[in-house]
């Protein structure tokens, strides 16, 4: 689910709008290809709507973050430097560290970040990440749901398997 609010005049002049999809396609957490495909389907659907001006173009630029901070940031900065005027949003940003860093860059350019997977509670701080939003619940909310489920069914012993990613490890400890 990717919803982008265009804050431009609704004229018929030819325009190009770019969305930078930041997804881990390769690396240790290669789950981004499906997200990239879903984002492209959403963009194609938007462009097929009768209200979308035919003279406008909406494109997805996919950035492979590899879920590695230094790689993702270099690629994201390259995209924004090459396309500053046309860039209207970042989507994806599944890895919390990547989402945090992209959000810092996006605040400078006043470009929204819409994450479909970064669940870190820290990203909920509007003062720290004013351009960040997500379409998935935070780790804390998910943990509360799991605890409620265990209480409902009277489960007293629970095994927790978690990733070595810092935010997931901390989420398991907080529970």
CSV table of C-alpha atoms in Angstrom, one decimal:
chain,number,residue,atom,x,y,z
A,1,UNK,CA,0.0,0.0,0.0
A,2,UNK,CA,1.7,3.1,-1.2
A,3,UNK,CA,-0.3,6.4,-1.1
A,4,UNK,CA,1.4,9.5,-2.3
A,5,UNK,CA,-0.1,13.0,-1.9
A,6,UNK,CA,1.1,15.2,-4.6
A,7,UNK,CA,1.5,18.8,-3.4
A,8,UNK,CA,1.6,20.5,-6.8
A,9,UNK,CA,-0.8,22.4,-8.9
A,10,UNK,CA,-3.1,20.0,-10.8
A,11,UNK,CA,-2.1,21.4,-14.3
A,12,UNK,CA,-1.9,19.5,-17.5
A,13,UNK,CA,1.7,20.6,-18.2
A,14,UNK,CA,4.1,17.7,-18.7
A,15,UNK,CA,5.7,16.7,-15.4
A,16,UNK,CA,7.8,13.8,-14.2
A,17,UNK,CA,7.5,12.6,-10.6
A,18,UNK,CA,10.0,10.1,-9.1
A,19,UNK,CA,9.5,7.8,-6.2
A,20,UNK,CA,12.7,6.2,-4.8
A,21,UNK,CA,11.9,2.7,-3.7
A,22,UNK,CA,14.6,1.7,-1.1
A,23,UNK,CA,14.5,-2.1,-0.8
A,24,UNK,CA,16.9,-4.8,0.3
A,25,UNK,CA,17.1,-6.8,-2.9
A,26,UNK,CA,20.5,-8.4,-2.2
A,27,UNK,CA,22.5,-8.9,0.9
A,28,UNK,CA,21.7,-10.7,4.2
A,29,UNK,CA,18.0,-9.8,4.2
A,30,UNK,CA,16.9,-10.0,0.5
A,31,UNK,CA,13.2,-9.5,0.8
A,32,UNK,CA,12.9,-6.3,-1.2
A,33,UNK,CA,12.1,-7.7,-4.7
A,34,UNK,CA,8.5,-8.4,-3.9
A,35,UNK,CA,8.1,-5.0,-2.3
A,36,UNK,CA,9.6,-3.4,-5.4
A,37,UNK,CA,7.2,-5.3,-7.6
A,38,UNK,CA,4.2,-4.2,-5.4
A,39,UNK,CA,5.4,-0.6,-5.6
A,40,UNK,CA,5.6,-0.7,-9.4
A,41,UNK,CA,2.1,-2.3,-9.6
A,42,UNK,CA,0.7,0.5,-7.4
A,43,UNK,CA,2.4,3.2,-9.6
A,44,UNK,CA,1.0,1.6,-12.7
A,45,UNK,CA,-2.4,1.6,-11.1
A,46,UNK,CA,-2.2,5.3,-10.2
A,47,UNK,CA,-1.1,6.1,-13.8
A,48,UNK,CA,-4.1,4.2,-15.2
A,49,UNK,CA,-6.7,6.2,-13.3
A,50,UNK,CA,-8.8,8.6,-15.2
A,51,UNK,CA,-7.9,11.5,-12.8
A,52,UNK,CA,-4.2,11.1,-13.5
A,53,UNK,CA,-3.1,13.6,-16.2
A,54,UNK,CA,-1.8,11.8,-19.3
A,55,UNK,CA,1.0,14.4,-19.6
A,56,UNK,CA,2.4,13.4,-16.2
A,57,UNK,CA,4.8,10.6,-15.7
A,58,UNK,CA,5.3,8.7,-12.4
A,59,UNK,CA,8.3,6.5,-12.1
A,60,UNK,CA,9.8,4.2,-9.5
A,61,UNK,CA,13.6,4.3,-9.1
A,62,UNK,CA,14.6,1.1,-7.2
A,63,UNK,CA,17.6,1.4,-4.9
A,64,UNK,CA,19.0,-1.8,-3.5
A,65,UNK,CA,19.8,-1.0,0.1
A,66,UNK,CA,21.2,-4.4,0.8
A,67,UNK,CA,20.1,-3.5,4.3
A,68,UNK,CA,23.5,-2.0,4.8
A,69,UNK,CA,23.7,1.6,6.1
A,70,UNK,CA,26.8,2.8,4.2
A,71,UNK,CA,25.7,1.2,0.9
A,72,UNK,CA,22.1,2.5,1.1
A,73,UNK,CA,23.0,6.0,2.0
A,74,UNK,CA,25.5,6.4,-0.8
A,75,UNK,CA,22.9,5.2,-3.3
A,76,UNK,CA,20.0,7.3,-1.8
A,77,UNK,CA,22.2,10.5,-1.8
A,78,UNK,CA,23.1,9.8,-5.5
A,79,UNK,CA,19.4,9.6,-6.4
A,80,UNK,CA,18.4,12.7,-4.6
A,81,UNK,CA,21.4,14.7,-6.1
A,82,UNK,CA,20.5,13.6,-9.6
A,83,UNK,CA,16.7,14.0,-9.2
A,84,UNK,CA,16.1,16.6,-6.5
A,85,UNK,CA,13.3,18.5,-8.3
A,86,UNK,CA,11.4,15.4,-9.4
A,87,UNK,CA,11.7,13.3,-6.3
A,88,UNK,CA,8.4,13.2,-4.4
A,89,UNK,CA,8.8,10.3,-1.9
A,90,UNK,CA,10.8,7.4,-0.6
A,91,UNK,CA,9.0,4.1,-0.1
A,92,UNK,CA,10.1,0.8,1.3
A,93,UNK,CA,12.9,1.4,3.7
A,94,UNK,CA,12.3,-1.9,5.4
A,95,UNK,CA,15.4,-2.0,7.5
A,96,UNK,CA,15.2,0.4,10.6
A,97,UNK,CA,18.7,1.8,10.3
A,98,UNK,CA,18.1,2.6,6.6
A,99,UNK,CA,14.7,4.1,7.4
A,100,UNK,CA,16.3,6.4,10.0
A,101,UNK,CA,19.0,7.6,7.7
A,102,UNK,CA,16.8,8.1,4.7
A,103,UNK,CA,14.4,10.0,7.0
A,104,UNK,CA,17.2,12.4,8.0
A,105,UNK,CA,18.0,13.1,4.4
A,106,UNK,CA,14.3,13.4,3.5
A,107,UNK,CA,13.7,16.0,6.2
A,108,UNK,CA,16.3,18.3,4.6
A,109,UNK,CA,14.5,18.0,1.2
A,110,UNK,CA,11.0,17.8,2.8
A,111,UNK,CA,10.3,14.5,1.0
A,112,UNK,CA,8.1,12.0,2.8
A,113,UNK,CA,9.3,8.5,3.7
A,114,UNK,CA,6.6,5.7,3.7
A,115,UNK,CA,7.9,2.5,5.1
A,116,UNK,CA,6.3,-0.8,4.7
A,117,UNK,CA,8.4,-2.6,7.2
A,118,UNK,CA,10.6,-0.5,9.6
A,119,UNK,CA,8.9,-1.3,12.9
A,120,UNK,CA,11.4,0.3,15.3
A,121,UNK,CA,9.8,2.3,18.1
A,122,UNK,CA,12.4,5.1,17.7
A,123,UNK,CA,11.0,6.0,14.3
A,124,UNK,CA,7.7,7.0,16.0
A,125,UNK,CA,9.3,10.2,17.3
A,126,UNK,CA,7.7,13.0,15.2
A,127,UNK,CA,10.3,15.5,16.4
A,128,UNK,CA,13.2,13.3,15.3
A,129,UNK,CA,11.6,11.9,12.1
A,130,UNK,CA,9.0,14.4,10.9
A,131,UNK,CA,8.8,13.1,7.3
A,132,UNK,CA,8.6,9.4,8.3
A,133,UNK,CA,5.4,7.3,8.3
A,134,UNK,CA,4.7,3.6,8.2
A,135,UNK,CA,2.0,1.2,7.2
A,136,UNK,CA,3.0,-1.5,9.7
A,137,UNK,CA,2.7,-1.5,13.5
A,138,UNK,CA,5.7,-0.8,15.7
A,139,UNK,CA,7.6,-3.6,17.4
A,140,UNK,CA,6.1,-2.6,20.8
A,141,UNK,CA,2.5,-2.9,19.4
A,142,UNK,CA,3.3,-6.3,17.9
A,143,UNK,CA,4.9,-7.5,21.2
A,144,UNK,CA,1.8,-6.3,23.2
A,145,UNK,CA,-0.4,-8.3,20.8
A,146,UNK,CA,1.8,-11.4,21.3
A,147,UNK,CA,1.6,-11.0,25.1
A,148,UNK,CA,-2.2,-10.6,25.0
A,149,UNK,CA,-2.4,-13.8,22.8
A,150,UNK,CA,-0.3,-15.7,25.4
A,151,UNK,CA,-2.5,-14.5,28.2
A,152,UNK,CA,-5.7,-15.3,26.4
A,153,UNK,CA,-4.7,-18.9,25.9
A,154,UNK,CA,-2.9,-19.3,29.2
A,155,UNK,CA,0.5,-19.9,27.7
A,156,UNK,CA,3.1,-19.5,30.4
A,157,UNK,CA,6.2,-20.7,28.5
A,158,UNK,CA,7.0,-19.1,25.2
A,159,UNK,CA,10.1,-19.5,23.0
A,160,UNK,CA,11.3,-16.5,21.2
A,161,UNK,CA,13.3,-16.8,18.0
A,162,UNK,CA,14.6,-13.6,16.7
A,163,UNK,CA,17.0,-12.1,14.1
A,164,UNK,CA,20.4,-10.8,14.9
A,165,UNK,CA,19.3,-7.3,13.8
A,166,UNK,CA,19.6,-5.0,16.8
A,167,UNK,CA,16.0,-3.7,16.7
A,168,UNK,CA,14.6,-7.2,16.6
A,169,UNK,CA,16.8,-8.4,19.4
A,170,UNK,CA,15.8,-5.4,21.5
A,171,UNK,CA,12.2,-6.0,20.7
A,172,UNK,CA,12.5,-9.6,22.1
A,173,UNK,CA,14.2,-8.4,25.2
A,174,UNK,CA,11.5,-5.7,25.8
A,175,UNK,CA,8.8,-8.4,25.7
